[in-house]
XYZ file of C-alpha atoms in Angstrom:
516
model
C 27.557 16.979 10.500
C 25.465 19.956 11.430
C 25.480 21.294 7.861
C 26.017 20.035 4.347
C 29.690 20.259 3.583
C 29.514 20.873 -0.151
C 29.977 24.623 -0.748
C 27.813 24.508 -3.886
C 25.001 23.044 -1.802
C 25.468 25.823 0.701
C 25.199 28.431 -2.021
C 22.050 26.985 -3.557
C 20.473 25.875 -0.330
C 16.947 27.190 0.000
C 15.673 25.215 2.990
C 16.852 25.775 6.552
C 17.839 22.860 8.761
C 14.772 21.853 10.772
C 15.443 18.737 12.803
C 12.433 16.976 14.365
C 12.193 17.276 18.173
C 12.967 13.590 18.665
C 16.122 13.792 16.545
C 17.323 16.781 18.553
C 16.642 14.862 21.763
C 18.600 11.822 20.571
C 21.540 13.992 19.540
C 21.424 15.771 22.888
C 21.535 12.468 24.763
C 24.209 11.074 22.462
C 26.109 14.401 22.544
C 26.886 14.062 18.848
C 25.085 14.290 15.523
C 23.377 11.212 14.151
C 25.006 9.598 11.132
C 23.487 9.391 7.682
C 22.841 5.661 8.104
C 21.116 6.249 11.433
C 18.774 8.703 9.743
C 18.099 6.109 7.028
C 17.231 3.525 9.685
C 14.858 5.971 11.381
C 13.159 6.705 8.053
C 12.779 3.001 7.219
C 11.346 2.137 10.625
C 9.070 5.159 10.948
C 7.586 4.896 7.439
C 7.181 1.125 7.886
C 5.216 1.655 11.098
C 3.276 4.509 9.527
C 1.924 2.611 6.566
C 1.439 -0.586 8.539
C -0.804 1.518 10.797
C -2.679 2.895 7.787
C -3.407 -0.618 6.550
C -4.263 -1.944 10.007
C -6.917 0.791 10.287
C -8.092 0.073 6.739
C -8.409 -3.677 7.297
C -10.854 -3.399 10.181
C -13.993 -2.990 8.069
C -13.383 -6.309 6.311
C -13.252 -8.067 9.678
C -16.455 -6.594 11.086
C -18.480 -7.235 7.905
C -19.567 -10.684 9.023
C -20.733 -9.159 12.324
C -22.653 -6.356 10.652
C -24.143 -8.672 8.017
C -24.079 -12.250 9.395
C -24.627 -15.236 7.079
C -28.262 -16.287 6.603
C -29.381 -19.448 8.403
C -29.533 -21.547 5.236
C -25.906 -22.572 5.707
C -24.649 -25.061 8.264
C -25.610 -22.471 10.855
C -29.140 -23.791 10.546
C -28.517 -26.246 13.357
C -26.414 -23.875 15.440
C -27.428 -21.541 18.225
C -26.510 -18.613 15.969
C -29.659 -19.290 13.938
C -31.966 -18.165 16.717
C -30.112 -14.894 17.200
C -30.235 -14.251 13.465
C -33.969 -14.916 13.302
C -34.577 -12.671 16.296
C -32.575 -9.900 14.739
C -29.961 -9.881 17.516
C -27.283 -10.882 15.012
C -25.897 -8.185 12.762
C -26.334 -4.451 12.844
C -29.078 -2.511 11.091
C -29.169 -1.459 8.329
C -26.445 -3.902 7.253
C -28.279 -7.040 8.414
C -31.201 -6.423 6.087
C -31.805 -7.959 2.663
C -29.572 -5.445 0.876
C -26.944 -5.442 3.626
C -24.170 -6.909 1.491
C -24.747 -4.241 -1.135
C -24.595 -1.509 1.519
C -21.255 -2.850 2.706
C -20.058 -2.685 -0.882
C -21.225 0.923 -1.032
C -19.126 1.728 2.039
C -16.072 0.241 0.350
C -16.793 2.244 -2.798
C -17.234 5.490 -0.858
C -14.001 4.970 1.062
C -11.906 3.978 -1.936
C -13.402 6.546 -4.316
C -12.558 9.420 -1.977
C -9.213 7.750 -1.252
C -8.324 7.572 -4.949
C -9.377 11.157 -5.666
C -7.647 12.396 -2.549
C -4.486 10.590 -3.633
C -3.991 12.928 -6.596
C -4.327 16.001 -4.389
C -2.185 14.482 -1.636
C 0.706 13.928 -4.027
C 0.394 17.493 -5.280
C 0.352 18.873 -1.736
C 3.028 16.474 -0.485
C 5.562 17.835 -2.974
C 4.877 21.338 -1.664
C 4.871 21.045 2.138
C 6.716 19.375 4.982
C 5.993 15.652 4.677
C 6.430 15.070 8.413
C 3.611 17.471 9.237
C 1.517 16.259 6.303
C 1.775 12.623 7.427
C 1.013 13.496 11.032
C -2.186 15.294 10.039
C -3.206 12.383 7.814
C -2.612 9.748 10.491
C -4.413 11.611 13.259
C -7.350 12.268 10.930
C -7.447 8.606 9.926
C -7.436 7.558 13.571
C -10.246 9.980 14.393
C -12.664 8.819 11.700
C -11.809 5.128 12.072
C -12.703 5.488 15.741
C -15.886 7.430 14.956
C -17.091 4.493 12.859
C -16.729 2.301 15.948
C -18.438 4.883 18.138
C -21.620 4.040 16.240
C -21.687 0.775 18.194
C -22.005 2.436 21.620
C -24.076 5.350 20.328
C -26.491 2.795 18.819
C -26.403 4.540 15.442
C -28.291 2.741 12.670
C -28.224 5.488 10.055
C -26.391 4.327 6.937
C -25.312 7.820 5.926
C -23.456 8.288 9.215
C -21.181 5.359 8.388
C -20.960 6.446 4.748
C -19.751 9.966 5.606
C -17.321 8.693 8.234
C -15.834 6.229 5.744
C -15.482 8.925 3.109
C -13.601 11.204 5.498
C -11.435 8.297 6.641
C -10.592 7.620 2.997
C -9.638 11.261 2.472
C -7.131 11.211 5.326
C -5.869 7.754 4.351
C -4.877 9.178 0.959
C -2.110 11.208 2.594
C -0.090 8.116 3.414
C 1.244 6.405 0.327
C 2.582 9.329 -1.743
C 4.325 10.639 1.358
C 6.077 7.462 2.514
C 7.292 6.579 -0.996
C 8.650 10.105 -1.441
C 10.436 9.840 1.904
C 12.077 6.542 0.972
C 13.044 7.965 -2.401
C 14.684 10.913 -0.652
C 16.974 8.664 1.384
C 17.799 5.549 -0.678
C 19.627 4.976 -3.930
C 18.085 3.494 -7.035
C 20.441 0.554 -7.620
C 18.979 -1.783 -4.995
C 15.674 0.009 -4.594
C 13.616 -2.980 -5.748
C 14.870 -5.274 -2.984
C 14.843 -2.580 -0.288
C 11.323 -1.511 -1.180
C 10.211 -5.132 -1.563
C 11.227 -5.812 2.029
C 9.986 -2.422 3.222
C 6.646 -2.933 1.451
C 5.962 -5.807 3.826
C 4.358 -3.046 5.905
C 1.230 -3.495 3.783
C 0.871 -7.149 4.718
C 2.084 -6.606 8.280
C -0.577 -3.929 8.643
C -3.249 -6.165 7.139
C -2.249 -9.069 9.381
C -2.031 -7.012 12.562
C -5.266 -5.218 11.696
C -7.023 -8.543 11.133
C -5.726 -10.086 14.347
C -6.475 -7.022 16.470
C -9.941 -6.526 15.001
C -10.723 -10.248 15.295
C -9.585 -10.322 18.922
C -11.713 -7.367 20.003
C -14.700 -8.570 17.999
C -15.847 -10.654 20.976
C -16.201 -7.469 23.033
C -18.275 -5.751 20.344
C -17.418 -4.659 16.807
C -16.947 -1.067 17.932
C -13.729 -2.014 19.716
C -12.434 -3.515 16.466
C -12.537 -0.011 14.961
C -11.549 2.161 17.908
C -8.399 0.299 18.959
C -6.699 0.468 15.503
C -7.831 4.110 15.307
C -6.041 4.926 18.546
C -2.968 3.008 17.407
C -2.500 4.982 14.189
C -2.954 8.236 16.115
C -0.142 7.231 18.468
C 2.147 6.290 15.574
C 1.370 9.619 13.915
C 2.557 11.477 17.005
C 5.762 9.412 17.048
C 6.382 10.336 13.405
C 5.982 14.000 14.223
C 8.690 13.611 16.851
C 11.263 11.624 14.881
C 10.755 11.630 11.104
C 13.501 13.386 9.060
C 12.087 14.443 5.687
C 15.311 14.463 3.672
C 19.079 14.824 4.273
C 19.074 18.513 3.408
C 16.393 19.351 5.975
C 18.383 17.828 8.838
C 21.809 18.876 7.596
C 23.371 15.506 6.800
C 25.229 14.193 3.784
C 26.327 10.659 3.029
C 29.800 11.953 2.141
C 30.182 13.015 5.763
C 29.383 9.520 7.031
C 32.666 7.875 7.991
C 31.245 4.479 7.192
C 30.904 5.238 3.490
C 33.502 3.553 1.301
C 35.506 5.327 -1.364
C 34.119 2.869 -3.886
C 30.583 3.976 -3.166
C 31.573 7.609 -3.386
C 33.045 6.964 -6.799
C 29.853 5.286 -7.861
C 27.754 8.363 -7.127
C 27.726 9.450 -10.725
C 26.438 6.129 -12.088
C 23.994 5.360 -9.277
C 22.880 8.721 -7.952
C 21.298 9.009 -4.546
C 18.266 11.213 -4.384
C 19.669 12.485 -1.130
C 22.880 13.589 -2.827
C 21.345 15.819 -5.477
C 23.576 18.861 -5.588
C 21.914 21.034 -8.155
C 18.914 22.861 -6.740
C 18.545 25.312 -9.522
C 15.212 23.902 -10.703
C 13.655 22.318 -7.653
C 10.160 23.533 -8.427
C 7.434 20.884 -8.025
C 6.442 18.996 -11.181
C 2.959 19.679 -12.499
C 0.219 17.050 -12.703
C 0.091 16.922 -16.521
C 3.862 16.982 -16.789
C 4.079 13.999 -14.454
C 1.622 12.020 -16.598
C 3.908 12.599 -19.601
C 6.888 10.891 -17.949
C 7.575 7.723 -20.002
C 6.109 4.655 -18.306
C 3.771 6.429 -15.894
C 0.540 5.821 -17.851
C 1.069 2.072 -18.584
C 1.963 1.314 -14.976
C -0.909 3.440 -13.676
C -3.492 1.562 -15.766
C -1.869 -1.770 -14.942
C -2.193 -0.931 -11.254
C -5.855 -0.052 -11.800
C -6.594 -3.727 -12.469
C -3.944 -5.116 -10.112
C -5.436 -3.228 -7.171
C -8.932 -4.236 -8.240
C -7.853 -7.818 -7.548
C -5.793 -7.093 -4.431
C -8.392 -4.914 -2.727
C -11.215 -7.306 -3.443
C -9.276 -9.798 -1.350
C -8.443 -7.138 1.234
C -12.079 -6.235 1.826
C -13.929 -9.458 1.089
C -11.671 -12.444 1.845
C -12.730 -12.857 5.514
C -16.377 -12.560 4.471
C -15.869 -15.084 1.650
C -14.173 -17.556 3.990
C -16.941 -17.265 6.597
C -19.559 -18.082 3.972
C -17.672 -20.919 2.252
C -17.436 -24.390 3.754
C -13.908 -25.796 4.073
C -13.889 -29.570 4.281
C -17.632 -29.411 4.951
C -17.390 -26.983 7.887
C -17.980 -23.248 8.201
C -15.591 -21.095 10.190
C -16.580 -18.497 12.762
C -16.015 -14.794 12.140
C -12.860 -14.803 14.266
C -11.482 -17.948 12.613
C -12.182 -16.571 9.136
C -10.426 -13.308 9.997
C -7.383 -15.132 11.335
C -7.187 -17.481 8.349
C -7.369 -14.580 5.899
C -4.064 -13.236 7.251
C -2.248 -15.999 5.359
C -3.053 -14.202 2.116
C -1.016 -11.282 3.421
C 1.784 -13.603 4.536
C 1.999 -14.685 0.906
C 1.919 -11.002 -0.020
C 5.052 -10.353 2.037
C 6.889 -13.119 0.187
C 5.537 -11.924 -3.162
C 6.612 -8.332 -2.615
C 10.153 -9.330 -1.651
C 10.428 -11.825 -4.517
C 9.152 -9.343 -7.094
C 11.540 -6.661 -5.882
C 14.549 -8.993 -5.795
C 13.827 -10.549 -9.191
C 13.276 -7.169 -10.827
C 16.602 -5.939 -9.412
C 18.494 -8.984 -10.617
C 16.921 -8.927 -14.073
C 16.811 -5.138 -14.244
C 13.312 -5.658 -15.637
C 10.398 -4.216 -13.676
C 7.781 -4.702 -16.417
C 8.705 -8.318 -17.177
C 8.535 -9.176 -13.481
C 5.216 -7.423 -12.848
C 3.526 -8.851 -15.951
C 4.753 -12.391 -15.213
C 3.333 -12.254 -11.695
C -0.021 -10.981 -12.960
C -0.330 -13.798 -15.480
C 0.612 -16.369 -12.826
C -2.124 -14.959 -10.586
C -4.778 -16.195 -13.033
C -4.306 -19.957 -12.460
C -3.736 -19.285 -8.753
C -7.146 -17.595 -8.488
C -8.805 -20.432 -10.419
C -7.298 -23.101 -8.199
C -8.184 -21.291 -4.983
C -11.825 -20.896 -5.972
C -12.289 -24.461 -7.193
C -10.110 -26.421 -4.769
C -9.787 -24.227 -1.692
C -12.776 -25.924 -0.105
C -11.328 -29.457 -0.274
C -9.355 -29.233 2.968
C -7.835 -26.685 5.304
C -4.307 -27.623 4.197
C -5.068 -27.098 0.511
C -6.877 -23.843 1.315
C -3.852 -22.503 3.200
C -1.393 -23.481 0.466
C -3.486 -22.012 -2.332
C -4.154 -18.837 -0.328
C -0.417 -18.335 0.210
C 0.319 -18.877 -3.485
C -2.469 -16.514 -4.520
C -1.154 -13.887 -2.118
C 2.328 -14.150 -3.654
C 1.190 -13.561 -7.224
C -1.551 -11.002 -6.494
C 0.422 -8.798 -4.112
C 3.844 -9.182 -5.782
C 3.249 -6.867 -8.776
C 1.024 -4.572 -6.715
C 3.889 -4.080 -4.255
C 6.497 -3.665 -7.002
C 4.569 -1.031 -8.957
C 3.560 1.034 -5.947
C 7.091 1.124 -4.526
C 10.190 0.643 -6.718
C 8.515 1.484 -10.034
C 6.896 4.636 -8.628
C 10.187 5.780 -7.130
C 12.038 4.990 -10.376
C 9.605 6.990 -12.460
C 9.609 9.807 -9.911
C 13.348 10.198 -10.561
C 13.210 9.667 -14.309
C 16.105 11.247 -16.189
C 13.706 13.497 -18.089
C 13.195 15.347 -14.807
C 16.861 16.419 -14.902
C 17.525 15.691 -11.244
C 14.383 17.326 -9.859
C 13.483 15.194 -6.843
C 10.248 17.049 -6.158
C 8.177 14.832 -8.440
C 8.189 11.707 -6.286
C 4.970 12.293 -4.393
C 3.127 13.485 -7.511
C 4.173 10.485 -9.634
C 3.420 8.090 -6.787
C 0.008 9.703 -6.328
C -0.817 9.405 -10.036
C 0.089 5.722 -10.195
C -1.468 4.695 -6.889
C -4.397 7.067 -7.285
C -5.301 5.498 -10.629
C -4.879 2.072 -9.064
C -7.121 3.070 -6.189
C -9.985 3.774 -8.569
C -9.776 0.115 -9.542
C -9.520 -0.735 -5.854
C -12.846 1.040 -5.342
C -14.580 -0.674 -8.243
C -13.511 -4.221 -7.333
C -15.040 -4.391 -3.832
C -18.149 -2.555 -5.048
C -18.801 -5.073 -7.836
C -18.031 -7.924 -5.449
C -20.673 -6.692 -3.013
C -23.351 -7.162 -5.669
C -21.980 -10.056 -7.731
C -21.304 -12.211 -4.659
C -25.020 -12.279 -3.820
C -25.492 -14.276 -7.018
C -22.271 -16.229 -7.427
C -18.776 -16.218 -5.936
C -17.558 -18.012 -9.062
C -18.531 -14.936 -11.066
C -16.469 -12.812 -8.666
C -13.380 -14.938 -9.270
C -13.958 -14.807 -13.034
C -13.964 -11.023 -12.777
C -10.687 -11.140 -10.836
C -9.008 -13.431 -13.383
C -10.031 -11.157 -16.258
C -8.706 -8.132 -14.346
C -5.351 -9.863 -13.760
C -5.077 -10.646 -17.467
C -5.846 -7.076 -18.510
C -3.305 -5.762 -15.978
C -0.614 -7.820 -17.657
C -1.674 -6.629 -21.111
C -1.099 -2.979 -20.180
C 2.584 -3.753 -19.674
C 3.009 -5.498 -23.036
C 4.795 -2.609 -24.747
C 7.154 -2.171 -21.809
C 7.828 -5.912 -21.650
C 8.667 -6.038 -25.357
C 10.963 -3.035 -24.957
C 12.773 -4.645 -22.010
C 13.238 -7.905 -23.893
C 14.516 -6.061 -26.957
C 16.960 -4.056 -24.879
C 18.267 -7.142 -23.112
C 18.705 -8.891 -26.434
C 20.574 -5.892 -27.765
C 22.747 -5.705 -24.655
C 23.535 -9.412 -24.792
C 24.630 -9.090 -28.414
C 26.937 -6.283 -27.434
C 28.125 -8.363 -24.477
C 27.697 -5.423 -22.120
C 28.270 -5.918 -18.371
C 25.223 -5.733 -16.144
C 26.326 -2.440 -14.622
C 26.351 -0.820 -18.056
C 22.857 -1.852 -19.093
C 20.341 0.912 -19.113
C 17.191 0.727 -17.033
C 14.420 -0.042 -19.526
C 11.786 0.370 -16.831
C 12.042 4.111 -16.766
C 13.348 4.827 -20.245
C 10.532 3.312 -22.295
């Protein structure tokens, strides 16, 4: 399995086989080449750990917010010992514990996400033109460095706002390398037919990263908020080094082919022509990267990109502000500590895991990405209303409503950023060119990330007046997100109606998600 067996591939092959050091070590120990499925497993595990690490590092700032800008003593804290420390100025961290502290925290979120969203477009462009293993490694080490530097401000006793602003901006720039790269890698190794379910399960890395980041940051908060930044920063650096050692970019680069895998069935081989694997693309005649404008013109890219703008506005408002909201909202008449609020907020991401898997599975079964995504967005509206108005009644009701909200908010967000992006990145108009995945993914998620920057920023200012107004903003955003998919939903329904009238089998129905 040291080379691709197809002679036509050998003739057109432009890239030399460059196996990562870790792969070569495993094959040396095993004394045989790794199978295609083993490479797939390595890609799934390594990209899962990679993006979970990205999100764990990203989640930290939401956990330390209540330590940088503690609640004022006009809550139930008035009778607690925390009141004295707040009045003496020992609580919080200047300049974030001042009157405009909440707004400054919102500015940090904006700076991070604005640079992240802009960097996403460039990252996709670069990712389609260089080795993704090296590109990801650089991005993860850079993310770890600047996440840690934010925490260093604790020991260095830095109280200059612009220090934290610049560090966050640079962290956002390196964070932007992650998503286009990991989606392109998955697209290089896995077929389209069951991509929704596979990516729905795989996309649990987002919630796993959020949960682990929350728990780790909350745990180290008692030792000082600096540790809550430095530890996740060191973790993502370590994972980045592991990726450099083991991550195979695509089958061609490591000299494997699914046809050479003895485990493949003849039935699957025969199905190649109806369900093509990105990894089995034989024609390399036009493997030049797709341009930015050309990628925007792919049918379906623009509607999903603008839908994700509003979907991520909702999702990232929860990502950055949910622990802070919980710490400042009484549940059954009692306020939770910073650590308790951070731990409780992880349940939103637990719901997100379920939502991502459900959305992917449903969209696969229905062969209807737009219908699934739009339905989830509309269901998120009553979920948000109920959580705001009844989440305070009791801890049990709060947990249930938070889980439900997580399902409907994160479900479409996960679906669009994974399966839909990969589908559109292999649209038939590209004529088999697989070097559009990172660019298409960057366009969709980059546009969404602009909304992700705006949501937390607005929340930082609106929340000082009314949290109800924040939730109204989120419900409106969810509604608009669903509206952007209206044309695609109508097209999918029309196609299914047409197919049902023709009594076509499921396998023969065309994918309306990428053909509209």
